[in-house]
GROMACS .gro file of C-alpha atoms in nm:
model
  165
    1MET     CA    1  -3.304   0.926   3.350
    2ASN     CA    2  -2.964   1.052   3.234
    3VAL     CA    3  -3.005   1.330   2.976
    4ASP     CA    4  -2.675   1.231   2.805
    5SER     CA    5  -2.817   0.889   2.723
    6GLN     CA    6  -3.079   1.060   2.501
    7VAL     CA    7  -2.820   1.250   2.295
    8GLU     CA    8  -2.703   1.072   1.983
    9LYS     CA    9  -2.325   1.032   1.973
   10PHE     CA   10  -2.110   0.965   1.670
   11THR     CA   11  -1.754   0.838   1.640
   12ALA     CA   12  -1.519   1.069   1.454
   13TYR     CA   13  -1.152   1.021   1.373
   14ILE     CA   14  -0.928   1.326   1.391
   15GLY     CA   15  -0.589   1.356   1.223
   16ILE     CA   16  -0.343   1.560   1.429
   17GLY     CA   17  -0.013   1.703   1.309
   18ALA     CA   18   0.242   1.973   1.382
   19ASN     CA   19   0.587   2.067   1.255
   20LEU     CA   20   0.661   2.404   1.415
   21GLY     CA   21   0.780   2.466   1.768
   22ASP     CA   22   0.765   2.171   2.009
   23ALA     CA   23   0.555   1.960   1.773
   24ARG     CA   24   0.542   1.655   1.998
   25GLN     CA   25   0.413   1.857   2.294
   26THR     CA   26   0.165   2.038   2.071
   27VAL     CA   27   0.018   1.707   1.950
   28ALA     CA   28  -0.002   1.581   2.309
   29ASP     CA   29  -0.174   1.903   2.417
   30ALA     CA   30  -0.420   1.879   2.126
   31ILE     CA   31  -0.518   1.526   2.228
   32ALA     CA   32  -0.576   1.644   2.586
   33GLN     CA   33  -0.787   1.931   2.454
   34LEU     CA   34  -0.993   1.694   2.238
   35ALA     CA   35  -1.076   1.503   2.555
   36GLN     CA   36  -1.207   1.827   2.710
   37LEU     CA   37  -1.403   1.945   2.405
   38SER     CA   38  -1.771   2.016   2.473
   39GLN     CA   39  -2.006   1.724   2.401
   40THR     CA   40  -1.707   1.510   2.310
   41SER     CA   41  -1.504   1.238   2.477
   42LEU     CA   42  -1.176   1.078   2.377
   43LEU     CA   43  -1.214   0.710   2.286
   44ALA     CA   44  -0.862   0.624   2.165
   45GLN     CA   45  -0.538   0.775   2.046
   46SER     CA   46  -0.259   0.635   1.836
   47ALA     CA   47   0.108   0.648   1.911
   48PHE     CA   48   0.298   0.948   1.778
   49TYR     CA   49   0.470   0.920   1.442
   50ARG     CA   50   0.744   1.127   1.277
   51THR     CA   51   0.701   1.191   0.905
   52ALA     CA   52   0.859   1.406   0.640
   53PRO     CA   53   0.636   1.680   0.500
   54VAL     CA   54   0.409   1.567   0.214
   55ASP     CA   55   0.301   1.847  -0.020
   56SER     CA   56   0.437   2.085   0.245
   57SER     CA   57   0.766   2.218   0.372
   58GLY     CA   58   0.961   2.271   0.691
   59ASP     CA   59   1.071   2.030   0.961
   60ASP     CA   60   0.941   1.677   1.002
   61TYR     CA   61   0.589   1.642   1.136
   62VAL     CA   62   0.467   1.471   1.448
   63ASN     CA   63   0.137   1.300   1.365
   64ALA     CA   64  -0.128   1.100   1.549
   65VAL     CA   65  -0.493   1.003   1.510
   66ALA     CA   66  -0.757   1.026   1.781
   67ALA     CA   67  -1.103   0.871   1.795
   68VAL     CA   68  -1.371   1.074   1.969
   69SER     CA   69  -1.734   1.021   2.055
   70THR     CA   70  -1.927   1.341   1.993
   71SER     CA   71  -2.275   1.482   1.970
   72LEU     CA   72  -2.141   1.782   1.779
   73THR     CA   73  -2.245   1.798   1.416
   74PRO     CA   74  -1.963   1.763   1.163
   75LEU     CA   75  -1.953   2.142   1.108
   76GLN     CA   76  -1.964   2.215   1.482
   77LEU     CA   77  -1.673   1.975   1.529
   78LEU     CA   78  -1.483   2.136   1.241
   79HIS     CA   79  -1.529   2.483   1.391
   80ALA     CA   80  -1.419   2.359   1.735
   81LEU     CA   81  -1.104   2.209   1.578
   82GLN     CA   82  -1.033   2.532   1.389
   83ASP     CA   83  -1.066   2.725   1.717
   84MET     CA   84  -0.813   2.487   1.875
   85GLU     CA   85  -0.575   2.546   1.583
   86GLN     CA   86  -0.604   2.923   1.626
   87ARG     CA   87  -0.536   2.899   2.000
   88HIS     CA   88  -0.215   2.718   1.907
   89GLY     CA   89  -0.114   3.002   1.675
   90ARG     CA   90  -0.203   2.834   1.346
   91LEU     CA   91  -0.151   3.069   1.053
   92ARG     CA   92  -0.254   2.998   0.697
   93PRO     CA   93  -0.024   3.220   0.489
   94TYR     CA   94  -0.043   2.980   0.193
   95ARG     CA   95  -0.171   2.632   0.109
   96ASN     CA   96   0.018   2.356   0.295
   97ALA     CA   97   0.230   2.601   0.493
   98PRO     CA   98   0.418   2.460   0.796
   99ARG     CA   99   0.182   2.427   1.092
  100THR     CA  100   0.188   2.485   1.465
  101LEU     CA  101  -0.115   2.253   1.472
  102ASP     CA  102  -0.323   2.085   1.204
  103LEU     CA  103  -0.649   1.908   1.294
  104ASP     CA  104  -0.852   1.729   1.028
  105ILE     CA  105  -1.175   1.535   1.050
  106LEU     CA  106  -1.081   1.214   0.872
  107LEU     CA  107  -1.407   1.027   0.928
  108TYR     CA  108  -1.738   1.111   1.092
  109ALA     CA  109  -1.947   0.800   1.160
  110GLU     CA  110  -2.011   0.634   0.825
  111GLN     CA  111  -2.102   0.963   0.663
  112SER     CA  112  -1.985   1.100   0.331
  113ILE     CA  113  -1.995   1.479   0.331
  114ALA     CA  114  -1.911   1.704   0.037
  115GLY     CA  115  -1.950   2.067   0.128
  116ALA     CA  116  -1.802   2.411   0.091
  117GLU     CA  117  -1.630   2.388   0.432
  118LEU     CA  118  -1.585   2.018   0.488
  119ASP     CA  119  -1.523   1.699   0.292
  120VAL     CA  120  -1.547   1.368   0.478
  121PRO     CA  121  -1.386   1.122   0.437
  122HIS     CA  122  -1.083   1.346   0.421
  123PRO     CA  123  -1.005   1.359   0.047
  124ARG     CA  124  -0.636   1.263   0.072
  125MET     CA  125  -0.643   1.020   0.365
  126THR     CA  126  -0.599   0.713   0.144
  127GLN     CA  127  -0.276   0.865   0.006
  128ARG     CA  128  -0.103   0.941   0.337
  129ALA     CA  129   0.092   0.694   0.552
  130PHE     CA  130   0.079   0.947   0.837
  131VAL     CA  131  -0.301   0.907   0.838
  132LEU     CA  132  -0.349   0.540   0.753
  133ILE     CA  133  -0.092   0.385   0.986
  134PRO     CA  134  -0.205   0.563   1.306
  135LEU     CA  135  -0.572   0.521   1.206
  136LEU     CA  136  -0.530   0.147   1.161
  137GLU     CA  137  -0.346   0.126   1.493
  138ILE     CA  138  -0.663   0.233   1.677
  139ALA     CA  139  -0.925   0.097   1.431
  140ALA     CA  140  -0.777  -0.205   1.253
  141ASP     CA  141  -1.095  -0.292   1.062
  142ILE     CA  142  -1.209   0.062   0.976
  143VAL     CA  143  -1.382   0.108   0.641
  144ILE     CA  144  -1.357   0.440   0.460
  145PRO     CA  145  -1.702   0.525   0.322
  146GLY     CA  146  -1.703   0.514  -0.056
  147HIS     CA  147  -1.351   0.364  -0.068
  148GLY     CA  148  -1.338   0.038   0.127
  149PRO     CA  149  -1.119  -0.101   0.405
  150ALA     CA  150  -0.843   0.142   0.507
  151GLN     CA  151  -0.589  -0.140   0.515
  152ASP     CA  152  -0.636  -0.187   0.139
  153PHE     CA  153  -0.457   0.146   0.082
  154LEU     CA  154  -0.137   0.059   0.273
  155PRO     CA  155   0.048  -0.072  -0.038
  156GLN     CA  156   0.005   0.270  -0.202
  157VAL     CA  157   0.182   0.450   0.085
  158GLN     CA  158   0.455   0.202   0.176
  159GLY     CA  159   0.724   0.420   0.018
  160GLN     CA  160   0.647   0.714   0.249
  161ALA     CA  161   0.887   0.756   0.541
  162ILE     CA  162   0.716   0.717   0.878
  163SER     CA  163   0.847   0.608   1.216
  164LYS     CA  164   0.684   0.560   1.554
  165ILE     CA  165   0.834   0.787   1.823
   0.00000   0.00000   0.00000
């Protein structure tokens, strides 16, 4: 019997963004690293999108969303993503500073988590075109726990500049 078949796996959606250095390459590298993450496999990735900073500063962002299957707990996944950010030189000099790499857990299975380190669904995902559009590209019928279908929030973000690259 395969031991992996006994391990419960969950689908998580990860928001990926960067606006410092070679942002496009950084996002591509992050997706490749997600595929290599322990106890995790890459299920899908969106196209890359260019967006202006929202509640931030600096150059335009390159954004994408990836779906992963993982047996990591939400906090283990968060810590693995934070380690990836640090390996990419992520600094946090102030809230919403420009980023070499930003990785956010948008959704983890159908769970709602409110904790000191992690809130899932991501608290601002329904307000961001750079999250909703790539998310819906890879999961057209996704429902955000406690909020409803993700597509219902598109009218609220239609004024935000976003373009597929």
